mmCIF file of C-alpha atoms in Angstrom:
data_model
loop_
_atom_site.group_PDB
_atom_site.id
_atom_site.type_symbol
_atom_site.label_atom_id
_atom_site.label_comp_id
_atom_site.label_asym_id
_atom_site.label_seq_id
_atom_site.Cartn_x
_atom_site.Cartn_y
_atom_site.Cartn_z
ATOM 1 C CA UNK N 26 217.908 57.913 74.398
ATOM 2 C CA UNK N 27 218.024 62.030 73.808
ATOM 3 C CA UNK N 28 220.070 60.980 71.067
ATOM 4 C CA UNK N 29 218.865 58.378 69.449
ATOM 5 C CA UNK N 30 215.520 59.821 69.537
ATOM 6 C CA UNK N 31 216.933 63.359 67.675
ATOM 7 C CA UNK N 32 218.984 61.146 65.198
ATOM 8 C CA UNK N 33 215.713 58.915 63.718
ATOM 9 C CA UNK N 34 214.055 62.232 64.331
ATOM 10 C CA UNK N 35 216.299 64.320 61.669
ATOM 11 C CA UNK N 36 216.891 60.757 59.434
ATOM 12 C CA UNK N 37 213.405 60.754 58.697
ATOM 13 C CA UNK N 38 212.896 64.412 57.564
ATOM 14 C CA UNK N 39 216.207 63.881 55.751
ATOM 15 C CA UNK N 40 214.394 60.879 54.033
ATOM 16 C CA UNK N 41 211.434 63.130 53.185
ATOM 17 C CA UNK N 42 212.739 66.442 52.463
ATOM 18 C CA UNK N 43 215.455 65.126 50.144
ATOM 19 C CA UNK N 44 213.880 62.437 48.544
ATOM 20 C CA UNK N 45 211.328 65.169 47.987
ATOM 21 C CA UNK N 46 213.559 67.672 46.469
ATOM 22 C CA UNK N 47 215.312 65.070 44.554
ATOM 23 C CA UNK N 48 212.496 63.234 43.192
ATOM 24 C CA UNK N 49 211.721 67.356 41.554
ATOM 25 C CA UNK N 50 215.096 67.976 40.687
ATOM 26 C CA UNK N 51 216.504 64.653 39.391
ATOM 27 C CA UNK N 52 213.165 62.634 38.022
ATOM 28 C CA UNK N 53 210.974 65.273 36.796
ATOM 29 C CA UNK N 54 214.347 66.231 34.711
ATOM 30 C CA UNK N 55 215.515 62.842 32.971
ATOM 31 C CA UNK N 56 211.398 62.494 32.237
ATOM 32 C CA UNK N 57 211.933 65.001 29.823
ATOM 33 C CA UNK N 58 214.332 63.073 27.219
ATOM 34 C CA UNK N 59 211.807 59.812 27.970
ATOM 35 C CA UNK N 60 208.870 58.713 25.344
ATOM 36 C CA UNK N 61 205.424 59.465 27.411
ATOM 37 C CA UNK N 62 204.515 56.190 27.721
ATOM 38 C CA UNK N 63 207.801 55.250 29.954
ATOM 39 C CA UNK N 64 207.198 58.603 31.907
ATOM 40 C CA UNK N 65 203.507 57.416 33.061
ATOM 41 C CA UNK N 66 205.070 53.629 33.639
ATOM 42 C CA UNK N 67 208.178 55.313 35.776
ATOM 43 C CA UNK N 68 205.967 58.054 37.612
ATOM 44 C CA UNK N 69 203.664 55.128 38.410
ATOM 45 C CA UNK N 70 206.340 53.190 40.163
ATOM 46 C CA UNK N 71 208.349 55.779 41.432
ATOM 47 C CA UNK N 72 205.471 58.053 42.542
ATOM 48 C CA UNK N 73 204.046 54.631 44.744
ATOM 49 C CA UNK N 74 207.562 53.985 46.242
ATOM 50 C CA UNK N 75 208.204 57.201 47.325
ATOM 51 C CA UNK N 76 204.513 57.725 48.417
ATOM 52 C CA UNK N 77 205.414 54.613 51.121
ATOM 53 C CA UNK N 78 208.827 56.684 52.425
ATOM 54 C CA UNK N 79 207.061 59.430 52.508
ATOM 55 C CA UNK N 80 204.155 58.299 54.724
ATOM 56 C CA UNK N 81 207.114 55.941 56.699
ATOM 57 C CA UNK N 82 209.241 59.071 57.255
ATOM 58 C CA UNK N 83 206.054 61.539 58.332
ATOM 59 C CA UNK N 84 204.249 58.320 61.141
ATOM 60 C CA UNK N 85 208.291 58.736 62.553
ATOM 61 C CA UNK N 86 208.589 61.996 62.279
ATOM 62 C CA UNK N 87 205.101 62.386 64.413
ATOM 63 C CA UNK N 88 206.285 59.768 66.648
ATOM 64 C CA UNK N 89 209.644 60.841 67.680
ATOM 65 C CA UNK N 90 208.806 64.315 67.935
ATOM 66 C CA UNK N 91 206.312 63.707 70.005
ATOM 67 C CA UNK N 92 208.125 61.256 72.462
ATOM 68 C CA UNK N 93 210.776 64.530 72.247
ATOM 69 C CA UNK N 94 208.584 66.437 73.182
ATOM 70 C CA UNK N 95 207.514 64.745 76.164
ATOM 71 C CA UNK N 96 210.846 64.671 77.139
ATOM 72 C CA UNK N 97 211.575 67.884 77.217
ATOM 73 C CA UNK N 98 213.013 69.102 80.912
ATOM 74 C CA UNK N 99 211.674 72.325 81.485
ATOM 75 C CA UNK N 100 214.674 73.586 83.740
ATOM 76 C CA UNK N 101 217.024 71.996 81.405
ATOM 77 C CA UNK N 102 215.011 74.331 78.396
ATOM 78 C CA UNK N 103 215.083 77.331 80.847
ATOM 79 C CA UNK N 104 218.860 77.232 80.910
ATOM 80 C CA UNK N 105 219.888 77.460 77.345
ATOM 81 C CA UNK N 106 220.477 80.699 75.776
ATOM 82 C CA UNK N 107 217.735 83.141 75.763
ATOM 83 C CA UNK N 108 215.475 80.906 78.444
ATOM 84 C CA UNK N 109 212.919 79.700 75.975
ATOM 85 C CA UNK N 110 209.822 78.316 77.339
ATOM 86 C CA UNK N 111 207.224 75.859 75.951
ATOM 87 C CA UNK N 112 203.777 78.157 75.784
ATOM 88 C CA UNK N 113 202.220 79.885 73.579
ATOM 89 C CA UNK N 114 203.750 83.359 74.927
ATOM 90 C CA UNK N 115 207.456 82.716 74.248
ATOM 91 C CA UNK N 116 208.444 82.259 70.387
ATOM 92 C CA UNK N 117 209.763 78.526 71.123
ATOM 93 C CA UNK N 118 205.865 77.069 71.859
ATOM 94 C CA UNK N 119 204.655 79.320 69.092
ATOM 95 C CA UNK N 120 207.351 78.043 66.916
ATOM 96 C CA UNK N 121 206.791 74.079 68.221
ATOM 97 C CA UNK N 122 203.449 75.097 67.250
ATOM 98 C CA UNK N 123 203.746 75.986 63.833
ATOM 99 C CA UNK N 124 205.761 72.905 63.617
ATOM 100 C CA UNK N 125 202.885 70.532 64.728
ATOM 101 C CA UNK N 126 200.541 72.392 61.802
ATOM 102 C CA UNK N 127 203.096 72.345 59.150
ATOM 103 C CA UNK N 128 203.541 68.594 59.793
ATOM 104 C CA UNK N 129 200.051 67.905 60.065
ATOM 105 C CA UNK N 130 199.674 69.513 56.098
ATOM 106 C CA UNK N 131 202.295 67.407 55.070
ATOM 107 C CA UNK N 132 200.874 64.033 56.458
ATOM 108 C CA UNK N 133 197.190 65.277 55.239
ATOM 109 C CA UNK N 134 198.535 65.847 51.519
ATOM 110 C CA UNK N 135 200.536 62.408 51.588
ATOM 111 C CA UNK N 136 197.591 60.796 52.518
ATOM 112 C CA UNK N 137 195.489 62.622 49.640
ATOM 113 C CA UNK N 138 198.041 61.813 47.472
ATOM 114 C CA UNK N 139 198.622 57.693 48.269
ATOM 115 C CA UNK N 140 194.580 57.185 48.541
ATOM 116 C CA UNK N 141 192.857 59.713 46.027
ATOM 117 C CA UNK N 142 195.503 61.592 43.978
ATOM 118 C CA UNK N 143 197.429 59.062 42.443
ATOM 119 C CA UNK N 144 195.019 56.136 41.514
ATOM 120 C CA UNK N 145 192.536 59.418 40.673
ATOM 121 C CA UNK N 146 195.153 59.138 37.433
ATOM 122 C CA UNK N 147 194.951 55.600 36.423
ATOM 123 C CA UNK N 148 192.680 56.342 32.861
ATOM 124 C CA UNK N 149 189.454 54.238 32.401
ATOM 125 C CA UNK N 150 189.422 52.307 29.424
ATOM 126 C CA UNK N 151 186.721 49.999 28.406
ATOM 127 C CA UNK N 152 185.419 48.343 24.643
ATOM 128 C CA UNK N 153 182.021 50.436 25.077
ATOM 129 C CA UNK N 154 183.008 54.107 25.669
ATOM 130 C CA UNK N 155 182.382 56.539 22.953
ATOM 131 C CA UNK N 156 184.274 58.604 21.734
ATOM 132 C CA UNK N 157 183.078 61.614 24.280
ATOM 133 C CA UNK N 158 183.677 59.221 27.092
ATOM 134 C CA UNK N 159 187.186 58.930 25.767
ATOM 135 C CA UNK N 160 187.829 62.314 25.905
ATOM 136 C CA UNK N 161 186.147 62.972 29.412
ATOM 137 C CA UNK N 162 187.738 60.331 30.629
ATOM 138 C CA UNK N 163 191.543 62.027 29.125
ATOM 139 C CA UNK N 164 190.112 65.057 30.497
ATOM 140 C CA UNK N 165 189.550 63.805 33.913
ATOM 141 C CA UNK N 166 193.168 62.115 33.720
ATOM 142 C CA UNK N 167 194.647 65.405 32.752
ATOM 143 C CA UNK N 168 193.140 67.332 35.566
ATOM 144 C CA UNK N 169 194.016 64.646 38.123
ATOM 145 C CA UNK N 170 197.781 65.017 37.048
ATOM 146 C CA UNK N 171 197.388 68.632 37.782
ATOM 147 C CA UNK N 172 195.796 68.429 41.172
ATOM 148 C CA UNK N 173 198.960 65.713 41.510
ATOM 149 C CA UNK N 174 201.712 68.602 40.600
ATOM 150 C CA UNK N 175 200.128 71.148 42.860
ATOM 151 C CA UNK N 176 199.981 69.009 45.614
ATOM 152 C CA UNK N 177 203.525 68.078 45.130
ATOM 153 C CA UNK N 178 204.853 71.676 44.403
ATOM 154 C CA UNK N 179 202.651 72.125 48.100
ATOM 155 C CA UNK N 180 204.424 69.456 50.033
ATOM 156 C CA UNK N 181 208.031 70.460 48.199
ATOM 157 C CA UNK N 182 207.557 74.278 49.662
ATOM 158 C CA UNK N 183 205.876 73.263 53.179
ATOM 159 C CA UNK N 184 208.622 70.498 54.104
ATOM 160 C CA UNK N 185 211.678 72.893 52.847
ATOM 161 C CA UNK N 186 210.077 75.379 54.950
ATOM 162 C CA UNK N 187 209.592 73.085 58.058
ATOM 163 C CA UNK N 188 213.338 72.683 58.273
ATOM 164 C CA UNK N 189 213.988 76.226 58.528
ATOM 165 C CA UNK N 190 211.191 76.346 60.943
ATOM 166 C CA UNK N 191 212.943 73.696 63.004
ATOM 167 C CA UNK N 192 216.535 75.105 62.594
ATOM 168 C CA UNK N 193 215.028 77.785 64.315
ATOM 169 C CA UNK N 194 214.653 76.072 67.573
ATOM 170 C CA UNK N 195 218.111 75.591 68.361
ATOM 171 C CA UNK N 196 217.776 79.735 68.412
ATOM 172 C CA UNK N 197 214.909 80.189 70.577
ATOM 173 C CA UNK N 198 212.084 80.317 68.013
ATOM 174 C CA UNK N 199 210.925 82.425 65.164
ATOM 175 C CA UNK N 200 207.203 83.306 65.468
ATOM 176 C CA UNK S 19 210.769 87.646 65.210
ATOM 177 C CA UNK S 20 214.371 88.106 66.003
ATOM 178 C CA UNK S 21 215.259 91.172 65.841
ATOM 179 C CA UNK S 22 218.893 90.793 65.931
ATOM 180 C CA UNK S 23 221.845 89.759 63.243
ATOM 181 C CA UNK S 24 223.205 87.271 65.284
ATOM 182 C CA UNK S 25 220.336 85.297 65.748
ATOM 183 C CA UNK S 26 219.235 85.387 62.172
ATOM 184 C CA UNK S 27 222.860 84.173 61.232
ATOM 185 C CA UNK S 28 222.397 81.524 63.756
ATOM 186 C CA UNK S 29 219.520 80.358 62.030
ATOM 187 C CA UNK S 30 220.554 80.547 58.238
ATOM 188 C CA UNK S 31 223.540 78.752 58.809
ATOM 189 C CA UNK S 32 221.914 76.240 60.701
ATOM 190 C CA UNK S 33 218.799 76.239 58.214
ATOM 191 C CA UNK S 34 221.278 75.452 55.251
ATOM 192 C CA UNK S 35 223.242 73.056 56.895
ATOM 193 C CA UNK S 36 220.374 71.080 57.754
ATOM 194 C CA UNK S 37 218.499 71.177 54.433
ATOM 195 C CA UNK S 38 222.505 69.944 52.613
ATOM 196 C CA UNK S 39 222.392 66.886 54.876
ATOM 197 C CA UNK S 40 218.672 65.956 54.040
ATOM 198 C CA UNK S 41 218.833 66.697 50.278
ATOM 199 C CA UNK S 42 222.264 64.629 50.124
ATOM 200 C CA UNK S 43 220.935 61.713 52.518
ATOM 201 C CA UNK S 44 217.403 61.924 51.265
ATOM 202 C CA UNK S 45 218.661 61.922 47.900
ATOM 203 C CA UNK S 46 221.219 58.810 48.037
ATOM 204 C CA UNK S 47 218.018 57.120 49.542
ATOM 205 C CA UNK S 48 215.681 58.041 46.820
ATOM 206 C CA UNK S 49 217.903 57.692 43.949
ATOM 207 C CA UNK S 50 218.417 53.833 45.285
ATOM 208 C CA UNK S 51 215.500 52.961 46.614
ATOM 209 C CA UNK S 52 212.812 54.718 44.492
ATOM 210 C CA UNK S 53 214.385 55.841 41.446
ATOM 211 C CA UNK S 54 216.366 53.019 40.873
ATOM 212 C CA UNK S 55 213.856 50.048 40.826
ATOM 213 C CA UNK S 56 211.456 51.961 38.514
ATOM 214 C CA UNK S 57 214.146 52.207 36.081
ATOM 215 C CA UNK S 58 213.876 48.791 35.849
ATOM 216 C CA UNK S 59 210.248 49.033 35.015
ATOM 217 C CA UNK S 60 211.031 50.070 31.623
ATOM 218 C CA UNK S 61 213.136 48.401 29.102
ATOM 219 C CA UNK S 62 217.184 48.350 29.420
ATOM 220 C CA UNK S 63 217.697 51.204 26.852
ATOM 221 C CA UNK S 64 216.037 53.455 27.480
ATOM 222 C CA UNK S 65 216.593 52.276 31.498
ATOM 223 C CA UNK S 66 220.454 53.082 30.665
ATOM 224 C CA UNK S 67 219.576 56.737 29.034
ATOM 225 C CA UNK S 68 217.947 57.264 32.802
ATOM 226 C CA UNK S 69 219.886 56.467 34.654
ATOM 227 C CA UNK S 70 222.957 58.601 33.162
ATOM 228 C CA UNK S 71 220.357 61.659 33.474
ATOM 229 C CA UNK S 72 219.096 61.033 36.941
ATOM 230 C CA UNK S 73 223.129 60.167 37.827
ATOM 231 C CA UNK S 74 224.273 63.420 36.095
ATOM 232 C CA UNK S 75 221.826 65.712 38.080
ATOM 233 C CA UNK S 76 222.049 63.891 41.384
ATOM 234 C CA UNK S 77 225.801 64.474 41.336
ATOM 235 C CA UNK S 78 225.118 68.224 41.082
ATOM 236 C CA UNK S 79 223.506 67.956 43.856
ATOM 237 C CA UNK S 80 225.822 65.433 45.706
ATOM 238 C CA UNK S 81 228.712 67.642 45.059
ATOM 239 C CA UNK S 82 226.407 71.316 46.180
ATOM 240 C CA UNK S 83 225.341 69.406 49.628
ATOM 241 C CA UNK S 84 229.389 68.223 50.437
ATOM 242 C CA UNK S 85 230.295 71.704 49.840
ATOM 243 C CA UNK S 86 227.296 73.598 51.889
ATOM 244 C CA UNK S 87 227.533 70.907 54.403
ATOM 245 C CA UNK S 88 231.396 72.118 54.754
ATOM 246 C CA UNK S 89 231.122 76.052 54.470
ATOM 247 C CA UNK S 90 228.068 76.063 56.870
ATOM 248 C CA UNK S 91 229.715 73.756 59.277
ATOM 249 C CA UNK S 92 233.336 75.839 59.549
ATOM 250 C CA UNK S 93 230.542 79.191 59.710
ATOM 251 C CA UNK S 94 228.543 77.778 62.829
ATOM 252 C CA UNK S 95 232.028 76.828 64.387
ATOM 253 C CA UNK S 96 233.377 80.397 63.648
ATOM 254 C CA UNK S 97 229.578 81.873 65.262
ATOM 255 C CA UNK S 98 229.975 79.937 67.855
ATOM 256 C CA UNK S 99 233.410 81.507 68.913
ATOM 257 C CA UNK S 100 235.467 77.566 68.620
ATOM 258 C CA UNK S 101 237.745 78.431 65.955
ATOM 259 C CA UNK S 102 240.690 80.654 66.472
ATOM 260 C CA UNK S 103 243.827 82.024 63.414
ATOM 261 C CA UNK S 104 246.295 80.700 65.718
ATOM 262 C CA UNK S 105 247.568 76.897 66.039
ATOM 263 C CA UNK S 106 245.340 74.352 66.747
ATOM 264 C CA UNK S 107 242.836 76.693 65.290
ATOM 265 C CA UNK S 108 240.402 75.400 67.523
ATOM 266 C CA UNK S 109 238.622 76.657 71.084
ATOM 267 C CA UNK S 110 237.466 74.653 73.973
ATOM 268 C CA UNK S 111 235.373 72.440 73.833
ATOM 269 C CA UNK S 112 236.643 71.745 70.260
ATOM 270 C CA UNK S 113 239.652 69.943 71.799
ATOM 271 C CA UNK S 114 240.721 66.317 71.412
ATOM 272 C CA UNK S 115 240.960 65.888 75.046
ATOM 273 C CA UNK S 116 236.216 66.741 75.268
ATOM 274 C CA UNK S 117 234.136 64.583 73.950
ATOM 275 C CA UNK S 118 232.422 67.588 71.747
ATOM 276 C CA UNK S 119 235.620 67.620 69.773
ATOM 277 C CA UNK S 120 236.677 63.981 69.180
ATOM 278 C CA UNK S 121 233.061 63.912 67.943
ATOM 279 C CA UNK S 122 232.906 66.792 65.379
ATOM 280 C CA UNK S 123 236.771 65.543 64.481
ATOM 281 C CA UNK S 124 234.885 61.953 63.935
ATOM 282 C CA UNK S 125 231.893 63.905 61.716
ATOM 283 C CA UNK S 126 234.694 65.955 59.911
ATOM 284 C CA UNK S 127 236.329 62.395 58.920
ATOM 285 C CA UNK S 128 233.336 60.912 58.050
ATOM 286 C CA UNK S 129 232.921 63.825 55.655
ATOM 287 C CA UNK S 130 235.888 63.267 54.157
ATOM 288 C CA UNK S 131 234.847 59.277 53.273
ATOM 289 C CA UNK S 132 231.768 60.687 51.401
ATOM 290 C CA UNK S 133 233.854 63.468 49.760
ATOM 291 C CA UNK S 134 236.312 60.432 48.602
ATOM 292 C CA UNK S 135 233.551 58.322 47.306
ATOM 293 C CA UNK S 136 231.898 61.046 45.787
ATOM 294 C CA UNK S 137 235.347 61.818 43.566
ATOM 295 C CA UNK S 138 235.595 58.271 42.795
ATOM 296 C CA UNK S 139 231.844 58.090 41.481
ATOM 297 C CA UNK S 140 232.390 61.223 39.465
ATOM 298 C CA UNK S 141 235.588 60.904 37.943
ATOM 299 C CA UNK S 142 236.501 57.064 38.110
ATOM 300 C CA UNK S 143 233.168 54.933 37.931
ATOM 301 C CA UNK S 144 230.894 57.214 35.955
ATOM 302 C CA UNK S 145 233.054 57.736 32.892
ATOM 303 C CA UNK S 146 233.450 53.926 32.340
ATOM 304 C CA UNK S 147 229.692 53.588 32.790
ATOM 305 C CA UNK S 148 229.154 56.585 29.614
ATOM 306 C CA UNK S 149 232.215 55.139 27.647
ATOM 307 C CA UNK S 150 230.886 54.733 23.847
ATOM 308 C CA UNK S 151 232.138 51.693 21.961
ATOM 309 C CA UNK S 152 233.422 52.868 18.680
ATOM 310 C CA UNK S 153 231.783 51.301 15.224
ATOM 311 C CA UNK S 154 234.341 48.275 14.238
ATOM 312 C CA UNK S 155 234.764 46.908 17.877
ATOM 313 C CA UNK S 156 235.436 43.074 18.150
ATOM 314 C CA UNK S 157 233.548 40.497 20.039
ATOM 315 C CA UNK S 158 236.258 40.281 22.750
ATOM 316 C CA UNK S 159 236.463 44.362 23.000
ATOM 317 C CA UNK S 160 232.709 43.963 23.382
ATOM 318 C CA UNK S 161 232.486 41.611 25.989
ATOM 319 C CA UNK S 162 235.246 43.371 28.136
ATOM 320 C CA UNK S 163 233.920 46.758 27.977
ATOM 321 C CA UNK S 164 230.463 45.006 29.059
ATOM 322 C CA UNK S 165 231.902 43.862 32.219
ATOM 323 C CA UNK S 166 234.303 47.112 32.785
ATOM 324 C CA UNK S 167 230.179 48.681 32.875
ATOM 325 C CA UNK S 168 228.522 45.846 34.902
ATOM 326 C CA UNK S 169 231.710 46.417 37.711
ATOM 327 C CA UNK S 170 231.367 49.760 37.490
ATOM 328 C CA UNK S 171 227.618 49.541 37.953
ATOM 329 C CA UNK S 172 228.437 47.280 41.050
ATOM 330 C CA UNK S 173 230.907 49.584 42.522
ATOM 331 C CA UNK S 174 228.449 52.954 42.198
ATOM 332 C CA UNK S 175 226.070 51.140 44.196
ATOM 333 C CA UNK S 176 228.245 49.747 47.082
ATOM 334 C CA UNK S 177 229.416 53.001 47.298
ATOM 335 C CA UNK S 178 226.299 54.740 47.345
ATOM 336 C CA UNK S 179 224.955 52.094 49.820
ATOM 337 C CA UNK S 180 228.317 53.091 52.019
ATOM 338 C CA UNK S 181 227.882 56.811 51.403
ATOM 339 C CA UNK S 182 223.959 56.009 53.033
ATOM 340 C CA UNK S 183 225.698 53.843 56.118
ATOM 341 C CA UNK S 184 228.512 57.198 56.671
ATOM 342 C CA UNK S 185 225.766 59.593 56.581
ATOM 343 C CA UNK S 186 223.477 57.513 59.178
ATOM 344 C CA UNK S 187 226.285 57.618 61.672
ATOM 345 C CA UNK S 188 226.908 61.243 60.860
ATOM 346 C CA UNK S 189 223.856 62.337 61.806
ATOM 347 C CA UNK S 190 223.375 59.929 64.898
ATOM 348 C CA UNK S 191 226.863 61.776 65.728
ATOM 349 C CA UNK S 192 225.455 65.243 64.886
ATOM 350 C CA UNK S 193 222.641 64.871 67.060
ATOM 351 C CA UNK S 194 224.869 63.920 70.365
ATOM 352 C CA UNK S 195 226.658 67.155 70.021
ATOM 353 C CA UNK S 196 223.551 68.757 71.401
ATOM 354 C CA UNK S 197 224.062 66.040 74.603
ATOM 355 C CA UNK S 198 228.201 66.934 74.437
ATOM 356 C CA UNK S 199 229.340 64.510 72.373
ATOM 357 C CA UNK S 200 228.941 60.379 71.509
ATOM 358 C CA UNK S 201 233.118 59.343 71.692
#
């Protein structure tokens, strides 16, 4: 069960992290040889598929870490190298903690993204707008895409950091 | 803090070995599952000029993880005092005869699979899928070098669905080590 549980545990940050860091590395990449239009049609679909994974991989993440961490044998914790406990006085709570918060960002900003971010770019377009509607409505478009690539470039740096944070575990904590 | 070398070794190696195993599994997922149906949102020509972009770059990073994945793995090993110069190379409880070592032999096989696919994507699969037909080629030439692509379309994503399957059991595998082993 141990097992099993740290297995879908570390699948699901895989899932996240490096569909993350590939959907920065790989997409944002080919968009530059693509025509604009096709990058808002393929953004669109790609941004709503990942946004799913993402929110799949984070509700297992929470769950299996937390049935982990109620399974966690205190004695069994007390006898690995360095005798790390689970409170806030020894670096592995601290570190557990840090954990919990970093995770919490990362399902707060997936949310933001899936329910205000990303339909927060769909552009307005109607027979009676003038011509300053137009452009407050491309204005509005244009700064929702930027609040979209800063809360990206957020979630990129705080789940690459998370791993390191968790790698640290297996060493007693780093905080 | 740790205030020690050791430690911080300890956690760099274990820090990039983790983070090559998500970007290459997270990765294979994405590019099939996310970036590969919105490439059929747009239409088949400029789909094709896509996908050889998003396939080019991915394989960077295909071939990057296989190869940190490897170096860290052999440098935790060496840290953790279960590799030796002499023959088998190897320290209890690396042996064949624990269930720690049959294990990490099992991972270091499984490794092997992916690095095999990963050659036969690269330099087998992906060339015929970015082979050019010269001006002058015949119906028949045509319609042969259309299904050499379509097979070798089929093939890149049965092994990338494989390379997913290998990786799955690798990590279900690398997360028993911390119990002593699944086999």
């Amino acid at each position: 069960m141990d097992t099993l549980l740290a297995a879908v545990h570390a699948v699901s940050w895989a899932v996240y992290v490096g569909g993350a860091i590939t959907m920065e590395w790989v997409l944002r990449y080919a968009q530059r040889t693509m025509p604009p239009s096709q990058v808002g049609v393929v953004c669109k679909n790609a941004g709503m598929r990942y946004r799913w994974f993402g929110l799949g991989s984070l509700a297992v993440i929470g769950a299996t870490g937390a049935a982990m961490f109620l399974r966690i044998d205190e004695a069994e914790l007390a006898a690995r190298a360095g005798a790390p406990e689970l409170s806030l006085g020894d670096p592995y709570g601290r570190t557990m903690l840090v954990l919990t918060i970093a995770w919490l960002a990362l399902a707060a900003t997936v949310l933001l993204m899936a329910f205000w971010l990303h339909p927060a770019q769909r552009k307005r377009s109607l027979p009676e707008m003038t011509q300053s509607d137009v452009a407050r409505e491309r204005q509005r478009v244009g700064q929702a895409i930027g609040r979209m690539d800063k809360a990206l470039k957020f979630e990129l740096v705080v789940s690459v950091a998370a791993i390191g944070v968790g790698a640290s575990l297996n060493a007693g904590g780093l905080f | 803090m740790p205030d020690d070398f050791a430690t911080w070794q300890h956690i760099i190696f274990g820090y990039l070995h983790d983070i090559a195993i998500a970007v290459y599994f997270g990765g294979a997922v994405a590019m099939e599952f996310v970036l590969g149906p919105a490439q059929a949102s747009i239409p088949p020509a400029q789909a094709q000029v896509m996908g050889q972009k998003t396939a080019d770059r991915f394989l960077w990073l295909v071939w990057g993880s296989l190869a940190l994945i490897f170096v860290t793995g052999v440098l935790r090993l060496a840290r953790m005092e279960m590799l030796s110069w002499s023959w088998p190379f190897v320290e209890d409880p690396l042996v064949l005869s624990e269930s720690y070592g049959r294990t990490l032999l099992a991972m270091v096989l499984l490794w092997c699979v992916l690095v095999v696919n990963g050659a036969l994507i690269t330099f087998v699969f992906r060339p015929r899928l970015a082979g050019k037909l010269t001006p002058g080629t015949g119906g028949a030439q045509l319609a042969a070098a259309q299904t050499a692509k379509i097979q070798a379309a089929t093939w890149v994503q049965r092994l990338t669905r494989i390379d997913i399957g290998v990786t799955l059991l690798i990590a279900l595998m690398g997360a028993s080590l911390g119990w002593g082993g699944l086999i």
